[in-house]
Amino acid sequence: MTPFTTVTGPAAPLLRPNIDTDVIIRVERLVGTTRAEMGAHAFEVWRRRADGSEDPEFVLNREPFRRAPILLAGPNFGCGSSREGAVWALAGAGIRAVIAPSFSDIFAANALQNGLLPVVLPEATVRRLAAAVERAPSEALVTVDLERCVVVGPEGDVHRFEIDTARREALLAGLDDIGLTLREAGAIAAWQERDRAARPWVWLA
Amino acid sequence: MPATLLDRLWALHRIGPAGGGQDLIHIDRILLHDLSGARALTEVAEKGYAIPNPGLAFATPDHAVSSAPGRTAETFAKGAGGVKALREGAARHGIRLFDLGEDGQGIVHVMGPELGIVLPGLCVICGDSHTCTNGGLGALAFGVGSSELAHALATQTLRIAKPRSMRIRFEGAFPAGTTAKDAVLAAIGRLGAGAGAGYAVEWAGSAVRALPVEARLTLCNLTIELGARIGFVAPDERVFEWVAGRDLAPKGEMWERAVAHWRTLRSDDDAVFDAEQVIDAGTVAPQVTWGTSPEHVIPVDATIPDPKDAPDATRRRAWEEALAYQGLEPGRPIAGTPIDWVFIGSCTNARLSDLREAAALLRGRRVAAGVTAWVVPGSVRVKREAEAEGLDRVFTEAGFAWREPGCSLCVAANGEAVPPGARCVSTSNRNFVGRQGRGARTHLASPAMAAAAAVAGRIVDVRSFAP
């Protein structure tokens, strides 16, 4: 997993509510497309018109947001399908952090597995950041600092966000969860032995 | 201290703290399908991890396989790689696979309960957001991504924070013509598509208690569309009766022990929930969606909302975009909107009871000219049982295509899609932009509403079809 410490860059405003993972990556791209190729297809239903050409109105097709590492979004970001391809597509398109008032639980878990930081800030704050970015897009840089757990807006405004300590440390270090959990193999085996006695019907083999 | 059902299910599976507010919980069943399941098996192999408990994992192809009669894994060529990876991964690790053409194959959330793979009180995961469906049996079931799936295969556990608890009670009785699908869509419409984020939802109340088990699976299926990863109904005698005798359900003395345990799985009368909603069941009418989020839903006898009435500027824009995509005008009745396609299928509504409900309406009637209508049974068993009752003939005589089990037009990852601009009444779970195909327009509804629309050639109030 790519470690996440601090990211600074343009923040693309995409304040729609309920942005679902079908829209982030079309299901066809999950079939026969490698993980590395998915970035090119992020948001393709919005990014491209029916004839395949780019829609110049879509925020990620506009400078300076074309390679924005930060996305500003509406509530319930990443709802719908559990597809981790949505996170791979965003990461492949260069997005390192999404700032939104709320996230789907599955999307947030998938993001954390891949070094993509979901930052929860109040809706009014996200709107304020988006407005500041829209006012002066070329020089309006946003910083997401996981070490200090703050977002710094284009006007120097500082917004604290919450993230649980274990998640923060894993992201800072780029740690793999499986290796961490396998250190608990003894506790897991002991639990399973007790459970085989308590709920034998669970254990089919 | 009084406990909720969530408290009990969580305590039952908690191995210990995992740090930072998370717990390490045991996973009793892992369900694998041909997209995320195949990927997770490949990831485990690439990283060189073992799978310590292959007997607790089950696999079946459903997402990217064709539903055409006589299909094989190669009928939809792009999906063949996922099926092959699923077959090879399952064989390599000794995971039981229910393959195409075999008894037991089907949409993962239809075949899991049907075979007794899923039981009350089990902790069940799958790389699929609709895993919450299995909560209809009283299981703690939720969707995960493929990395978490790989973690569970390699460790039989997950690191996850306990969600907050929400109870949604439907009190009273649902009126005639109203189904579990209508009930949950109405709840999503009232509370919003993000209302459940961070919660596990217990569906309760007298109207829910009265629901048959398959209707409870439908109710729980759409919990994810409310934003909650987990939804369940406390298991009761009706569930035990439904589970009894299924292939992998416990038998004999073991059955008695299991049922005695399952009877303890309920919320105490004085349990306190983090959030609670009460809906008068008698106010729930047949529902249909008009927009591109499941929260864009109205009773079928209502008019299409006007964006100027939206609660805020962001939603006003979302409503405008949804109406433009759907090709609908605000202020007009939704009933009467002409349609091109009807799809009866998906993990929401492809069980035998759903097919019976649609067939009851179709008997002696014909699909309207110009409407393409498909019915895709949820599993090989559903298909076989429906054929034994003659339901397949009711559908085909009415003008429906009778197809092979799979996700088909719900997810359009299998070469099957509603054409651009075509309008489809669908029993599935998502009306997202492009979900049923690029440019396709989806209206979510119950099986009876879908069957009625097929006959009328337009969106229609199923209650006007009452015999």
XYZ file of C-alpha atoms in Angstrom:
672
model
C 0.000 0.000 0.000
C 1.272 3.494 -0.886
C 1.835 5.443 2.352
C -0.169 8.644 2.797
C 1.401 11.553 4.640
C 0.622 14.919 3.069
C -0.842 15.797 -0.323
C -1.066 19.286 -1.790
C -2.659 20.213 -5.091
C -5.775 21.359 -6.867
C -9.013 20.056 -5.339
C -11.659 19.276 -7.959
C -15.181 20.325 -6.866
C -17.765 17.632 -7.651
C -20.448 18.387 -5.090
C -23.182 16.017 -6.274
C -24.814 13.907 -3.537
C -24.842 10.088 -3.768
C -22.004 9.649 -6.273
C -22.187 5.883 -6.754
C -19.401 3.462 -7.594
C -21.111 2.467 -10.870
C -20.479 6.033 -12.044
C -16.912 6.062 -10.694
C -16.070 2.909 -12.685
C -18.437 1.218 -15.109
C -18.973 -2.465 -14.456
C -17.637 -3.430 -17.903
C -14.230 -2.144 -16.794
C -14.194 -4.702 -13.983
C -14.369 -7.478 -16.557
C -11.133 -8.057 -18.413
C -9.436 -4.767 -17.415
C -6.350 -4.833 -15.205
C -6.222 -2.784 -12.052
C -3.508 -0.590 -13.568
C -5.704 0.315 -16.551
C -8.715 1.472 -14.539
C -7.553 5.064 -13.967
C -8.196 5.912 -17.613
C -11.863 4.983 -17.122
C -12.635 6.867 -13.903
C -15.966 8.742 -14.181
C -16.161 7.883 -17.870
C -19.945 8.329 -17.993
C -19.428 11.965 -17.039
C -15.977 12.468 -18.493
C -16.848 11.347 -22.020
C -19.761 12.062 -24.329
C -21.627 9.354 -26.241
C -19.185 9.602 -29.182
C -16.214 9.017 -26.852
C -14.905 12.595 -26.928
C -14.154 14.464 -23.699
C -16.918 16.602 -22.237
C -15.148 19.931 -21.577
C -17.765 20.825 -18.954
C -16.801 17.987 -16.618
C -14.560 19.230 -13.847
C -11.810 16.618 -14.264
C -11.461 17.635 -17.929
C -10.753 21.246 -16.929
C -7.430 22.776 -15.927
C -6.069 22.724 -13.290
C -8.270 19.798 -12.123
C -7.252 17.333 -14.820
C -4.684 15.764 -12.464
C -6.159 16.991 -9.190
C -5.038 14.747 -6.319
C -8.009 15.825 -4.191
C -11.732 15.560 -4.866
C -14.399 17.636 -3.063
C -17.698 15.741 -3.099
C -21.263 15.703 -1.799
C -22.737 13.456 0.910
C -22.837 9.632 0.654
C -19.843 9.444 -1.677
C -19.103 5.953 -3.029
C -22.570 4.497 -2.390
C -23.775 1.428 -4.225
C -21.671 -1.492 -5.389
C -18.805 -2.770 -3.225
C -16.461 -2.809 -6.237
C -12.927 -1.973 -5.151
C -12.334 -1.039 -8.785
C -13.870 2.332 -7.901
C -10.950 3.021 -5.569
C -8.400 1.666 -8.076
C -9.877 3.903 -10.775
C -9.667 7.012 -8.573
C -6.131 6.135 -7.478
C -5.175 5.413 -11.095
C -6.499 8.828 -12.075
C -4.206 10.402 -9.487
C -6.754 11.023 -6.703
C -5.176 10.575 -3.245
C -7.930 11.986 -1.039
C -11.679 12.589 -1.251
C -13.203 15.227 1.046
C -16.951 14.765 1.598
C -19.587 15.156 4.342
C -20.104 11.370 4.415
C -18.993 8.173 2.698
C -20.475 4.786 2.066
C -19.030 2.396 4.661
C -17.805 -0.106 2.060
C -16.181 2.562 -0.102
C -14.385 4.048 2.913
C -13.075 0.606 3.919
C -11.901 -0.094 0.365
C -10.220 3.311 0.134
C -8.257 2.696 3.327
C -7.055 -0.647 1.957
C -5.425 1.213 -0.933
C -3.919 4.356 0.561
C -6.750 6.602 -0.624
C -7.824 8.862 2.233
C -11.550 9.520 2.812
C -11.756 12.794 4.742
C -15.050 13.645 6.445
C -15.741 17.365 6.883
C -19.083 19.126 7.485
C -21.086 19.908 4.350
C -20.745 23.670 4.907
C -16.947 23.333 5.076
C -16.799 21.279 1.876
C -18.954 23.904 0.141
C -16.709 26.679 1.438
C -13.605 24.896 0.115
C -15.299 24.345 -3.240
C -16.317 28.010 -3.461
C -12.751 29.141 -2.689
C -11.361 26.777 -5.323
C -13.883 28.001 -7.918
C -13.001 31.649 -7.195
C -9.325 31.255 -8.070
C -8.798 27.760 -9.481
C -5.277 28.209 -10.833
C -3.623 29.274 -7.586
C -6.087 27.650 -5.181
C -4.219 24.752 -3.625
C -5.611 22.503 -0.918
C -3.500 20.421 1.465
C -4.563 17.216 3.189
C -2.143 16.533 6.028
C -2.627 13.163 7.702
C 0.196 13.703 10.186
C -1.633 16.704 11.677
C -5.130 15.477 10.635
C -5.977 18.788 8.996
C -7.153 20.105 5.662
C -5.740 23.517 4.754
C -7.914 25.476 2.334
C -6.810 27.889 -0.403
C -7.237 30.865 1.915
C -5.137 29.356 4.673
C -8.217 28.152 6.563
C -7.490 25.053 8.655
C -10.051 22.264 9.211
C -9.424 19.367 11.581
C -10.721 15.911 10.675
C -11.094 12.674 12.632
C -9.615 9.296 11.746
C -9.052 6.395 14.081
C -5.496 5.983 15.299
C -4.822 2.485 13.958
C -6.041 3.474 10.486
C -3.943 6.629 10.566
C -0.803 4.758 11.540
C -1.369 2.064 8.904
C -1.834 4.717 6.212
C 1.221 6.698 7.293
C 3.319 3.527 7.194
C 1.613 1.935 4.157
C 0.989 -1.277 6.155
C -0.736 -4.407 4.822
C -3.621 -5.604 7.035
C -3.213 -9.333 6.375
C 0.322 -9.455 7.746
C -0.841 -7.548 10.805
C -3.757 -9.898 11.491
C -1.701 -13.055 11.000
C 0.281 -11.982 14.080
C -2.966 -12.820 15.928
C -3.087 -16.380 14.529
C -2.887 -17.877 18.024
C -5.850 -15.883 19.322
C -7.871 -16.720 16.208
C -7.141 -20.459 16.551
C -8.100 -20.423 20.250
C -11.349 -18.589 19.474
C -12.174 -21.095 16.734
C -11.539 -24.040 19.037
C -13.987 -22.624 21.601
C -16.504 -21.856 18.861
C -16.349 -25.406 17.469
C -17.579 -26.578 20.852
C -20.189 -23.835 21.292
C -21.596 -23.710 17.750
C -20.608 -27.001 16.095
C -23.185 -26.553 13.321
C -21.171 -23.624 11.963
C -18.204 -25.849 11.218
C -18.830 -27.840 8.070
C -15.300 -29.162 7.670
C -27.793 -4.333 30.544
C -30.364 -4.644 27.753
C -28.817 -5.654 24.422
C -29.787 -5.138 20.806
C -29.601 -7.975 18.309
C -26.560 -6.200 16.851
C -24.877 -6.296 20.281
C -25.539 -10.051 20.497
C -24.372 -10.851 16.961
C -21.278 -8.707 17.429
C -20.345 -10.253 20.774
C -20.823 -13.693 19.243
C -18.152 -13.042 16.578
C -15.731 -10.719 18.333
C -12.299 -12.259 18.824
C -10.827 -9.141 20.399
C -9.877 -5.516 19.872
C -7.917 -4.699 16.714
C -6.873 -1.202 17.785
C -8.133 2.251 16.894
C -11.757 1.465 17.657
C -11.834 -1.615 15.451
C -12.548 -5.204 16.434
C -11.190 -8.416 15.016
C -14.282 -10.453 14.179
C -14.696 -14.014 12.996
C -16.172 -14.654 9.556
C -18.310 -17.831 9.460
C -19.059 -17.873 5.731
C -17.274 -16.379 2.731
C -19.227 -16.261 -0.530
C -17.254 -15.866 -3.747
C -18.472 -14.858 -7.194
C -16.835 -14.447 -10.565
C -15.832 -10.766 -10.199
C -14.625 -9.902 -6.689
C -14.347 -13.534 -5.561
C -12.129 -14.477 -8.474
C -9.988 -11.391 -7.854
C -9.600 -12.131 -4.143
C -8.564 -15.739 -4.829
C -5.986 -14.467 -7.319
C -4.702 -11.903 -4.786
C -4.333 -14.541 -2.074
C -2.404 -16.766 -4.496
C -0.148 -13.919 -5.659
C 0.726 -12.932 -2.115
C 1.376 -16.572 -1.239
C -1.113 -16.832 1.653
C -2.839 -20.078 2.635
C -6.625 -20.367 3.117
C -6.975 -21.984 6.551
C -10.725 -22.721 6.480
C -11.775 -23.540 2.897
C -14.803 -25.443 4.221
C -16.367 -22.127 5.272
C -16.122 -20.636 1.761
C -18.466 -21.258 -1.188
C -18.266 -20.105 -4.775
C -20.636 -19.656 -7.702
C -20.471 -17.664 -10.941
C -23.286 -15.119 -11.389
C -22.211 -11.576 -12.333
C -20.465 -11.845 -15.689
C -22.138 -14.961 -17.112
C -24.739 -14.884 -19.860
C -28.327 -15.761 -18.991
C -29.065 -16.951 -22.535
C -30.655 -20.402 -22.782
C -27.919 -23.020 -23.305
C -25.191 -20.640 -22.094
C -21.706 -21.722 -21.036
C -18.937 -19.715 -19.347
C -17.769 -18.727 -22.832
C -21.108 -17.392 -24.109
C -20.062 -13.989 -22.785
C -16.392 -14.202 -23.739
C -15.167 -11.255 -21.615
C -16.551 -12.882 -18.488
C -14.905 -16.249 -19.114
C -11.653 -15.208 -17.415
C -13.413 -14.535 -14.111
C -15.218 -17.879 -14.186
C -11.946 -19.647 -14.999
C -10.128 -17.885 -12.133
C -13.000 -18.776 -9.778
C -12.923 -22.429 -10.856
C -9.142 -22.688 -10.561
C -8.962 -20.845 -7.241
C -11.754 -22.959 -5.749
C -10.170 -26.211 -6.967
C -6.688 -25.233 -5.727
C -7.915 -24.467 -2.210
C -10.669 -27.066 -1.874
C -13.496 -24.526 -1.851
C -16.872 -25.892 -2.878
C -18.003 -24.466 -6.219
C -21.533 -24.537 -7.609
C -20.710 -24.230 -11.284
C -22.817 -23.294 -14.288
C -25.385 -25.963 -15.091
C -25.052 -27.575 -11.658
C -27.715 -27.805 -9.012
C -27.037 -24.987 -6.560
C -25.620 -22.425 -8.994
C -27.317 -19.060 -8.895
C -27.125 -15.469 -7.796
C -24.944 -15.684 -4.718
C -27.566 -14.161 -2.355
C -30.267 -16.447 -3.684
C -28.326 -19.715 -3.583
C -26.666 -19.045 -0.201
C -29.863 -19.073 1.876
C -31.481 -21.665 -0.385
C -28.740 -24.259 0.223
C -28.472 -23.574 3.953
C -24.984 -22.137 3.462
C -26.342 -19.072 5.260
C -28.005 -19.694 8.623
C -29.336 -17.453 11.396
C -26.627 -15.926 13.556
C -23.778 -16.568 11.133
C -21.362 -13.814 10.154
C -21.358 -13.833 6.357
C -19.358 -11.742 3.913
C -19.107 -11.513 0.146
C -17.443 -9.101 -2.227
C -20.843 -7.735 -3.079
C -22.754 -4.891 -1.467
C -26.043 -6.827 -1.476
C -24.691 -9.366 1.007
C -27.027 -7.636 3.480
C -29.791 -9.691 1.791
C -28.782 -12.619 3.988
C -29.822 -10.644 7.059
C -33.356 -11.766 6.198
C -32.478 -15.041 7.954
C -31.065 -13.224 10.977
C -27.433 -13.441 9.852
C -24.859 -10.673 10.357
C -24.058 -10.256 6.678
C -22.262 -7.488 4.817
C -20.472 -6.608 1.623
C -16.733 -5.981 1.418
C -14.212 -5.089 -1.277
C -11.813 -7.610 -2.760
C -8.909 -6.647 -0.441
C -11.047 -7.336 2.643
C -12.241 -10.526 0.983
C -8.628 -11.624 0.522
C -7.997 -10.736 4.183
C -10.905 -12.934 5.260
C -9.787 -15.833 3.061
C -6.276 -15.677 4.532
C -7.250 -15.115 8.183
C -10.992 -16.032 8.530
C -11.397 -12.623 10.173
C -11.917 -8.953 9.418
C -10.831 -5.767 11.165
C -13.920 -3.636 11.393
C -15.490 -1.087 13.714
C -18.827 -2.044 15.234
C -21.512 0.018 13.502
C -24.105 2.042 15.376
C -27.559 0.502 15.663
C -30.704 1.713 13.923
C -34.126 0.148 14.208
C -36.748 0.790 11.565
C -40.184 -0.457 12.583
C -43.092 -0.894 10.217
C -46.106 -1.004 12.495
C -49.575 -2.148 11.450
C -50.168 -4.036 8.210
C -49.123 -3.435 4.627
C -52.146 -2.781 2.398
C -53.063 -5.231 -0.384
C -50.800 -4.782 -3.426
C -47.897 -3.551 -1.277
C -44.827 -5.793 -0.996
C -41.563 -5.828 0.960
C -39.946 -4.148 -2.055
C -42.393 -1.247 -1.760
C -41.814 -1.027 1.993
C -38.040 -0.688 1.733
C -38.203 1.690 -1.252
C -40.629 3.865 0.712
C -38.207 3.881 3.662
C -35.315 4.907 1.386
C -37.493 7.647 -0.130
C -38.404 9.026 3.278
C -35.021 8.712 5.002
C -32.584 9.178 2.080
C -29.973 7.032 0.328
C -27.295 7.984 2.851
C -29.382 7.728 6.027
C -27.962 4.367 7.089
C -24.237 5.106 6.668
C -22.380 3.903 9.750
C -25.384 1.916 11.016
C -26.577 -1.665 11.054
C -30.330 -1.654 10.520
C -32.698 -3.980 12.359
C -35.988 -4.167 10.453
C -38.769 -4.726 12.952
C -42.374 -4.045 13.849
C -45.573 -6.001 13.439
C -45.702 -5.651 9.639
C -42.152 -7.024 9.283
C -42.861 -9.903 11.684
C -45.763 -10.853 9.414
C -43.562 -11.022 6.296
C -42.678 -14.414 4.829
C -38.959 -15.271 4.874
C -38.317 -14.584 1.183
C -39.912 -11.132 1.537
C -37.558 -10.462 4.466
C -34.617 -11.278 2.168
C -35.937 -8.648 -0.268
C -36.367 -6.132 2.554
C -32.811 -6.666 3.770
C -31.426 -6.687 0.210
C -32.138 -2.979 -0.243
C -30.660 -1.973 3.135
C -27.452 -1.029 1.311
C -29.487 1.423 -0.802
C -30.363 3.152 2.467
C -26.609 3.517 3.017
C -26.265 0.778 5.648
C -23.869 -2.077 5.032
C -25.822 -4.426 7.324
C -29.546 -5.086 7.661
C -31.341 -7.912 9.435
C -34.593 -9.206 10.864
C -34.480 -11.112 14.163
C -34.890 -14.805 13.317
C -38.122 -16.471 14.424
C -40.012 -19.748 14.072
C -40.956 -18.847 10.509
C -37.248 -18.642 9.627
C -36.402 -21.902 11.415
C -39.143 -23.676 9.497
C -37.835 -22.208 6.213
C -34.231 -23.255 6.962
C -35.063 -26.765 8.234
C -33.978 -29.557 5.911
C -31.871 -27.412 3.573
C -28.755 -29.120 2.227
C -26.195 -27.642 4.605
C -28.501 -26.855 7.536
C -27.766 -28.801 10.719
C -29.738 -32.013 11.196
C -31.081 -34.094 14.097
C -29.765 -33.280 17.550
C -27.493 -30.586 16.070
C -30.582 -28.893 14.645
C -32.173 -28.735 18.097
C -29.023 -27.186 19.570
C -28.814 -24.643 16.763
C -32.476 -23.600 17.091
C -32.133 -23.228 20.853
C -29.243 -20.844 20.213
C -31.037 -18.983 17.403
C -34.010 -18.306 19.701
C -31.710 -16.097 21.812
C -30.949 -13.857 18.836
C -33.259 -10.902 19.408
C -33.197 -7.376 20.783
C -34.368 -7.002 24.369
C -37.684 -5.203 24.732
C -35.962 -2.354 26.586
C -32.893 -2.218 24.303
C -31.839 1.276 23.254
C -30.900 1.983 19.634
C -28.658 4.793 18.406
C -31.426 5.747 15.992
C -35.014 4.650 15.602
C -37.649 5.228 12.935
C -41.264 4.182 12.923
C -43.282 3.971 9.721
C -47.028 3.309 9.591
C -47.186 0.245 7.329
C -50.703 1.185 6.268
C -49.360 4.307 4.489
C -47.034 2.362 2.162
C -48.340 2.230 -1.426
C -46.748 0.447 -4.424
C -43.593 2.415 -5.249
C -41.693 3.246 -8.414
C -38.478 5.212 -8.850
C -38.394 8.228 -11.182
C -34.702 9.233 -11.007
C -31.183 7.875 -10.765
C -30.878 7.158 -7.030
C -33.103 4.722 -5.119
C -34.133 7.713 -2.967
C -35.770 9.179 -6.097
C -38.911 7.155 -5.425
C -42.629 7.942 -5.235
C -45.917 6.063 -4.860
C -47.087 4.954 -8.305
C -50.141 7.236 -8.076
C -48.020 10.351 -7.370
C -46.604 12.965 -9.728
C -42.950 13.352 -10.743
C -41.301 15.831 -8.342
C -40.269 19.307 -9.402
C -36.624 20.274 -8.736
C -37.798 23.642 -7.464
C -39.220 21.745 -4.470
C -35.855 20.082 -3.690
C -34.623 20.557 -0.092
C -31.355 22.244 -1.122
C -29.379 23.514 -4.131
C -27.233 20.369 -4.428
C -30.292 18.144 -4.530
C -32.086 20.476 -6.911
C -29.246 20.016 -9.394
C -29.234 16.243 -8.810
C -32.997 16.114 -9.486
C -32.619 18.196 -12.670
C -29.867 15.903 -13.926
C -31.885 12.809 -13.018
C -34.977 14.056 -14.884
C -32.868 14.935 -17.925
C -31.253 11.479 -17.918
C -34.583 9.750 -17.455
C -36.349 11.920 -20.046
C -39.165 12.855 -17.667
C -41.065 16.059 -16.998
C -41.796 17.272 -13.461
C -45.383 17.621 -12.339
C -46.774 14.823 -14.527
C -48.123 11.544 -13.153
C -45.491 8.772 -13.256
C -48.236 6.271 -14.164
C -48.840 6.186 -17.885
C -45.164 6.647 -18.793
C -44.574 4.360 -21.819
C -41.922 1.662 -21.362
C -39.737 -0.490 -23.654
C -38.356 -3.208 -21.389
C -39.267 -5.213 -18.300
C -36.746 -7.180 -16.238
C -37.816 -9.606 -13.517
C -34.717 -10.938 -11.773
C -31.757 -10.019 -9.467
C -30.848 -10.824 -5.858
C -33.718 -8.525 -4.855
C -36.576 -10.263 -6.604
C -35.710 -13.545 -8.358
C -36.845 -16.051 -5.756
C -39.730 -18.469 -6.312
C -42.172 -16.229 -4.415
C -41.280 -13.292 -6.684
C -41.856 -15.376 -9.809
C -45.197 -16.580 -8.426
C -46.212 -12.984 -7.693
C -45.431 -11.880 -11.266
C -46.936 -14.997 -12.856
C -50.183 -14.577 -10.919
C -50.671 -11.269 -12.672
C -49.584 -12.534 -16.100
C -51.826 -15.594 -16.281
C -54.057 -15.195 -19.328
C -52.519 -11.850 -20.274
C -49.990 -10.742 -22.917
C -46.978 -8.451 -22.882
C -47.825 -5.239 -24.776
C -46.558 -4.873 -28.345
C -43.094 -3.313 -28.493
C -42.098 -4.325 -24.953
C -39.154 -6.720 -24.452
C -39.710 -8.709 -21.260
C -37.201 -11.008 -19.533
C -37.479 -13.195 -16.488
C -34.205 -14.491 -15.059
C -34.662 -16.965 -12.170
C -32.307 -16.421 -9.227
C -30.908 -19.936 -9.169
C -31.006 -23.334 -10.823
C -33.340 -24.496 -8.041
C -35.688 -21.551 -8.426
C -35.789 -22.255 -12.163
C -36.454 -25.960 -11.647
C -39.153 -25.394 -9.008
C -40.825 -22.715 -11.138
C -40.859 -25.106 -14.104
C -42.373 -27.838 -11.918
C -45.245 -25.441 -11.150
C -45.604 -24.445 -14.802
C -44.595 -20.836 -14.165
C -42.195 -20.891 -17.104
C -45.154 -21.521 -19.415
C -47.136 -18.689 -17.850
C -44.231 -16.361 -18.587
C -43.484 -17.591 -22.099
C -47.163 -17.690 -23.086
C -47.429 -14.083 -21.933
C -44.462 -13.184 -24.135
C -41.593 -13.143 -21.610
C -38.189 -14.700 -22.349
C -37.366 -17.466 -19.809
C -33.609 -17.465 -19.131
C -30.763 -19.083 -17.174
C -29.869 -17.981 -13.595
C -27.488 -15.039 -13.120
C -27.339 -11.307 -12.371
C -28.162 -10.464 -16.009
C -29.790 -7.063 -16.549
C -29.399 -5.935 -12.952
C -25.692 -5.303 -13.398
C -25.157 -5.453 -17.192
C -21.659 -6.919 -16.773
C -22.511 -9.945 -18.865
C -23.107 -8.708 -22.389
C -26.780 -8.135 -21.531
C -27.963 -4.541 -21.475
C -31.017 -2.377 -21.921
C -30.323 -0.280 -25.071
C -29.445 3.440 -24.759
C -32.527 5.572 -24.144
C -34.807 2.564 -23.595
C -37.016 2.661 -20.496
C -37.085 -0.436 -18.294
C -39.240 -1.357 -15.323
C -36.940 -3.549 -13.274
C -37.272 -5.623 -10.108
C -33.557 -5.048 -9.397
C -31.993 -2.739 -6.814
C -30.257 0.137 -8.581
C -31.439 2.847 -10.947
C -27.985 4.453 -11.231
C -26.880 6.210 -14.404
C -25.851 3.489 -16.866
C -26.501 0.646 -14.425
C -28.590 -1.450 -16.831
C -26.539 -0.336 -19.826
C -25.150 2.899 -21.198
C -27.997 5.428 -21.372
C -30.586 2.927 -20.120
C -33.443 4.344 -18.030
C -34.433 2.237 -15.032
C -37.562 2.328 -12.884
C -37.329 0.087 -9.821
C -40.521 -1.669 -8.763
C -41.920 -4.912 -7.308
C -42.388 -8.064 -9.438
C -46.155 -7.507 -9.659
C -45.653 -3.878 -10.698
C -43.131 -4.998 -13.341
C -45.507 -7.650 -14.687
C -48.351 -5.121 -14.790
C -46.145 -2.650 -16.669
C -45.226 -5.354 -19.196
C -48.899 -5.978 -19.926
C -49.893 -2.310 -20.029
C -46.809 -1.136 -21.957
C -46.510 1.707 -19.480
C -45.959 2.302 -15.789
C -49.222 1.368 -14.141
C -50.689 0.976 -10.658
C -50.764 -2.757 -9.964
C -53.846 -2.213 -7.812
C -55.839 -1.437 -10.979
C -55.066 -5.049 -12.065
C -56.622 -6.653 -8.983
C -58.653 -9.718 -9.999
